[in-house]
Amino acid sequence: MRIGIVGLGLIGGSLAKALKAYTDHEVLVANRTAATAQAAVAAGDADGLLTDEALSGASVIFVCLYPGATVEYVRAKAKLFAKGAVVVDCSGVKTPVCDALFPVARGNGFVFVGGHPMAGKEQSGYRASEETLFRGASMILVPDIDSGLEKLTRLCTEIGFARVVVTTASQHDRTIAYTSQLAHIVSSAYVKSDTAQNESGFSAGSFRDLTRVAYLNEEMWTELFLDNRGPLCAELRTLLTHLQEYLQALETGDTSRLRALLKDGRERKTAIENAHRTRV
């Protein structure tokens, strides 16, 4: 099977490397900076370049671009995709991408599936990519129709994903606002305290854990946050409400209230972990 990958950042580069390492599929790549695609081929991370001519022979195409660029690319290449080909995006929001591209796919005879690999690291770009990035991770898929899901699920399993979650675009965006986007905002805001300059030697790991994702790509995350600002703003308001509860308990010296807040947080975390173990 011929698989195309468009965009060789962290996710696209890791997809190429994983496909070459763990499958026998032909892997063709394209990138805005042609030298990166050529380097991937030279390194053996891909079999060749994904030209427009080669695109028509691809069975699966992963588009690993920012949301707006994904929509532009798929619209521009819509008539070149083979009939029945499965086109998957890998961006961090689904509603604006799926709303734009489901109709394009229906009108041109290919299948579009919204995708989101739940894997990453602090570094970005092709140099940071690795073949094991998806090992044990979840792949979220947002289909318009059932066609192509079996093929994609099998492919995801081959390259290391432990779980494929099928959901809707709105459910994805509401949940990801909490599990990913809010965490990045909190981390970014947390490091802005002047006290952060004196943390060396005063942290047993909490500071490192909470600030890890402050190493973000501001161009990408700005687009993701604004594309999903409704659910994200709702999560921010909820967080601010809870933070105000802790602040009020501290300011008033309310021992019982503070203890109750902390107990509630611990119990909720325990319930989340127990539910996760039950699902696994």
PDB file of C-alpha atoms in Angstrom, residues 54-186:
ATOM      1  CA  ALA A  54       2.313   9.981  -6.977  1.00  0.00           C
ATOM      2  CA  LEU A  55      -0.533  11.349  -4.860  1.00  0.00           C
ATOM      3  CA  SER A  56      -3.132   9.801  -7.133  1.00  0.00           C
ATOM      4  CA  GLY A  57      -1.751   6.344  -6.327  1.00  0.00           C
ATOM      5  CA  ALA A  58      -1.801   6.697  -2.551  1.00  0.00           C
ATOM      6  CA  SER A  59      -4.324   4.670  -0.559  1.00  0.00           C
ATOM      7  CA  VAL A  60      -3.862   6.632   2.671  1.00  0.00           C
ATOM      8  CA  ILE A  61      -2.624  10.202   3.028  1.00  0.00           C
ATOM      9  CA  PHE A  62      -1.752  11.722   6.419  1.00  0.00           C
ATOM     10  CA  VAL A  63      -1.871  15.520   6.380  1.00  0.00           C
ATOM     11  CA  CYS A  64       0.256  16.746   9.275  1.00  0.00           C
ATOM     12  CA  LEU A  65      -0.185  20.514   8.998  1.00  0.00           C
ATOM     13  CA  TYR A  66      -1.775  23.263  11.082  1.00  0.00           C
ATOM     14  CA  PRO A  67      -5.602  23.274  10.835  1.00  0.00           C
ATOM     15  CA  GLY A  68      -5.894  26.146   8.351  1.00  0.00           C
ATOM     16  CA  ALA A  69      -3.113  24.790   6.152  1.00  0.00           C
ATOM     17  CA  THR A  70      -4.726  21.340   6.261  1.00  0.00           C
ATOM     18  CA  VAL A  71      -7.988  22.700   4.880  1.00  0.00           C
ATOM     19  CA  GLU A  72      -6.139  24.620   2.167  1.00  0.00           C
ATOM     20  CA  TYR A  73      -4.073  21.607   1.134  1.00  0.00           C
ATOM     21  CA  VAL A  74      -6.961  19.136   0.942  1.00  0.00           C
ATOM     22  CA  ARG A  75      -9.109  21.566  -1.012  1.00  0.00           C
ATOM     23  CA  ALA A  76      -6.256  22.245  -3.443  1.00  0.00           C
ATOM     24  CA  LYS A  77      -5.509  18.539  -4.009  1.00  0.00           C
ATOM     25  CA  ALA A  78      -9.076  17.204  -3.811  1.00  0.00           C
ATOM     26  CA  LYS A  79      -9.281  16.214  -7.486  1.00  0.00           C
ATOM     27  CA  LEU A  80      -5.928  14.402  -7.336  1.00  0.00           C
ATOM     28  CA  PHE A  81      -6.828  11.920  -4.586  1.00  0.00           C
ATOM     29  CA  ALA A  82      -7.743   8.461  -5.813  1.00  0.00           C
ATOM     30  CA  LYS A  83     -11.381   7.420  -5.569  1.00  0.00           C
ATOM     31  CA  GLY A  84     -11.783   5.722  -2.212  1.00  0.00           C
ATOM     32  CA  ALA A  85      -8.479   7.021  -0.835  1.00  0.00           C
ATOM     33  CA  VAL A  86      -8.483   7.807   2.884  1.00  0.00           C
ATOM     34  CA  VAL A  87      -7.200  11.256   3.839  1.00  0.00           C
ATOM     35  CA  VAL A  88      -6.463  11.793   7.543  1.00  0.00           C
ATOM     36  CA  ASP A  89      -5.486  15.043   9.208  1.00  0.00           C
ATOM     37  CA  CYS A  90      -3.421  15.113  12.403  1.00  0.00           C
ATOM     38  CA  SER A  91      -4.178  18.571  13.793  1.00  0.00           C
ATOM     39  CA  GLY A  92      -5.252  19.296  17.364  1.00  0.00           C
ATOM     40  CA  VAL A  93      -8.775  20.574  16.642  1.00  0.00           C
ATOM     41  CA  LYS A  94     -11.444  18.782  14.697  1.00  0.00           C
ATOM     42  CA  THR A  95     -14.618  20.839  14.261  1.00  0.00           C
ATOM     43  CA  PRO A  96     -13.308  23.519  11.852  1.00  0.00           C
ATOM     44  CA  VAL A  97     -11.307  20.958   9.879  1.00  0.00           C
ATOM     45  CA  CYS A  98     -14.022  18.301   9.625  1.00  0.00           C
ATOM     46  CA  ASP A  99     -16.803  20.799   8.909  1.00  0.00           C
ATOM     47  CA  ALA A 100     -14.757  22.160   6.004  1.00  0.00           C
ATOM     48  CA  LEU A 101     -13.485  18.884   4.553  1.00  0.00           C
ATOM     49  CA  PHE A 102     -16.241  16.291   4.965  1.00  0.00           C
ATOM     50  CA  PRO A 103     -18.219  17.935   2.110  1.00  0.00           C
ATOM     51  CA  VAL A 104     -15.076  18.216  -0.042  1.00  0.00           C
ATOM     52  CA  ALA A 105     -14.423  14.498   0.350  1.00  0.00           C
ATOM     53  CA  ARG A 106     -18.009  13.542  -0.452  1.00  0.00           C
ATOM     54  CA  GLY A 107     -17.956  15.682  -3.575  1.00  0.00           C
ATOM     55  CA  ASN A 108     -14.700  14.226  -4.868  1.00  0.00           C
ATOM     56  CA  GLY A 109     -15.002  10.533  -4.077  1.00  0.00           C
ATOM     57  CA  PHE A 110     -12.412  10.154  -1.326  1.00  0.00           C
ATOM     58  CA  VAL A 111     -12.849   9.600   2.409  1.00  0.00           C
ATOM     59  CA  PHE A 112     -11.795  12.226   4.938  1.00  0.00           C
ATOM     60  CA  VAL A 113     -11.219  11.243   8.568  1.00  0.00           C
ATOM     61  CA  GLY A 114     -10.286  13.698  11.282  1.00  0.00           C
ATOM     62  CA  GLY A 115      -7.359  12.334  13.257  1.00  0.00           C
ATOM     63  CA  HIS A 116      -5.397  13.328  16.347  1.00  0.00           C
ATOM     64  CA  PRO A 117      -2.436  11.271  17.553  1.00  0.00           C
ATOM     65  CA  MET A 118      -2.307  11.692  21.329  1.00  0.00           C
ATOM     66  CA  ALA A 119       1.466  11.732  21.464  1.00  0.00           C
ATOM     67  CA  GLY A 120       4.087  14.433  21.586  1.00  0.00           C
ATOM     68  CA  LYS A 121       7.123  15.892  23.292  1.00  0.00           C
ATOM     69  CA  GLU A 122       8.549  19.277  24.172  1.00  0.00           C
ATOM     70  CA  GLN A 123      10.662  19.533  21.022  1.00  0.00           C
ATOM     71  CA  SER A 124       9.184  20.068  17.572  1.00  0.00           C
ATOM     72  CA  GLY A 125      10.255  19.561  13.979  1.00  0.00           C
ATOM     73  CA  TYR A 126      11.572  16.671  11.947  1.00  0.00           C
ATOM     74  CA  ARG A 127      14.776  16.420  13.974  1.00  0.00           C
ATOM     75  CA  ALA A 128      12.731  15.668  17.095  1.00  0.00           C
ATOM     76  CA  SER A 129      10.679  12.943  15.401  1.00  0.00           C
ATOM     77  CA  GLU A 130      11.152   9.301  16.368  1.00  0.00           C
ATOM     78  CA  GLU A 131       9.761   5.961  15.298  1.00  0.00           C
ATOM     79  CA  THR A 132       8.596   5.070  18.828  1.00  0.00           C
ATOM     80  CA  LEU A 133       6.620   8.269  19.480  1.00  0.00           C
ATOM     81  CA  PHE A 134       3.229   6.534  19.185  1.00  0.00           C
ATOM     82  CA  ARG A 135       4.067   3.448  21.235  1.00  0.00           C
ATOM     83  CA  GLY A 136       1.310   2.960  23.797  1.00  0.00           C
ATOM     84  CA  ALA A 137      -0.549   6.134  22.749  1.00  0.00           C
ATOM     85  CA  SER A 138      -4.132   6.668  21.629  1.00  0.00           C
ATOM     86  CA  MET A 139      -5.208   7.712  18.151  1.00  0.00           C
ATOM     87  CA  ILE A 140      -8.458   9.651  17.957  1.00  0.00           C
ATOM     88  CA  LEU A 141     -10.481   9.303  14.764  1.00  0.00           C
ATOM     89  CA  VAL A 142     -13.457  11.421  13.716  1.00  0.00           C
ATOM     90  CA  PRO A 143     -15.163   9.801  10.713  1.00  0.00           C
ATOM     91  CA  ASP A 144     -17.842  11.115   8.397  1.00  0.00           C
ATOM     92  CA  ILE A 145     -18.683   7.579   7.276  1.00  0.00           C
ATOM     93  CA  ASP A 146     -17.502   4.148   8.437  1.00  0.00           C
ATOM     94  CA  SER A 147     -15.473   3.530   5.284  1.00  0.00           C
ATOM     95  CA  GLY A 148     -11.727   3.442   5.897  1.00  0.00           C
ATOM     96  CA  LEU A 149     -11.882   2.972   9.674  1.00  0.00           C
ATOM     97  CA  GLU A 150     -10.862  -0.686   9.628  1.00  0.00           C
ATOM     98  CA  LYS A 151      -7.870   0.087   7.429  1.00  0.00           C
ATOM     99  CA  LEU A 152      -6.816   3.017   9.613  1.00  0.00           C
ATOM    100  CA  THR A 153      -7.234   1.079  12.847  1.00  0.00           C
ATOM    101  CA  ARG A 154      -5.052  -1.732  11.546  1.00  0.00           C
ATOM    102  CA  LEU A 155      -2.420   0.747  10.363  1.00  0.00           C
ATOM    103  CA  CYS A 156      -2.401   2.576  13.713  1.00  0.00           C
ATOM    104  CA  THR A 157      -1.905  -0.705  15.550  1.00  0.00           C
ATOM    105  CA  GLU A 158       0.990  -1.621  13.275  1.00  0.00           C
ATOM    106  CA  ILE A 159       2.947   1.504  14.178  1.00  0.00           C
ATOM    107  CA  GLY A 160       2.468   1.233  17.927  1.00  0.00           C
ATOM    108  CA  PHE A 161      -0.796   2.902  18.935  1.00  0.00           C
ATOM    109  CA  ALA A 162      -2.354   1.010  21.836  1.00  0.00           C
ATOM    110  CA  ARG A 163      -5.871   2.322  21.350  1.00  0.00           C
ATOM    111  CA  VAL A 164      -8.043   3.873  18.651  1.00  0.00           C
ATOM    112  CA  VAL A 165     -10.858   6.099  19.925  1.00  0.00           C
ATOM    113  CA  VAL A 166     -13.697   6.933  17.535  1.00  0.00           C
ATOM    114  CA  THR A 167     -15.650  10.055  18.451  1.00  0.00           C
ATOM    115  CA  THR A 168     -17.303  13.186  17.077  1.00  0.00           C
ATOM    116  CA  ALA A 169     -15.580  16.465  16.286  1.00  0.00           C
ATOM    117  CA  SER A 170     -17.469  18.374  18.991  1.00  0.00           C
ATOM    118  CA  GLN A 171     -16.744  15.770  21.667  1.00  0.00           C
ATOM    119  CA  HIS A 172     -13.078  15.748  20.701  1.00  0.00           C
ATOM    120  CA  ASP A 173     -12.793  19.524  20.923  1.00  0.00           C
ATOM    121  CA  ARG A 174     -14.607  19.778  24.260  1.00  0.00           C
ATOM    122  CA  THR A 175     -12.423  17.100  25.810  1.00  0.00           C
ATOM    123  CA  ILE A 176      -9.126  18.227  24.320  1.00  0.00           C
ATOM    124  CA  ALA A 177      -9.766  21.755  25.612  1.00  0.00           C
ATOM    125  CA  TYR A 178      -9.429  20.267  29.096  1.00  0.00           C
ATOM    126  CA  THR A 179      -6.896  17.442  28.694  1.00  0.00           C
ATOM    127  CA  SER A 180      -4.398  19.309  26.516  1.00  0.00           C
ATOM    128  CA  GLN A 181      -5.063  22.955  25.724  1.00  0.00           C
ATOM    129  CA  LEU A 182      -5.851  24.091  29.275  1.00  0.00           C
ATOM    130  CA  ALA A 183      -2.710  22.346  30.543  1.00  0.00           C
ATOM    131  CA  HIS A 184      -0.570  24.273  28.061  1.00  0.00           C
ATOM    132  CA  ILE A 185      -2.088  27.602  29.114  1.00  0.00           C
ATOM    133  CA  VAL A 186      -1.655  26.825  32.811  1.00  0.00           C
TER     134      VAL A 186
END
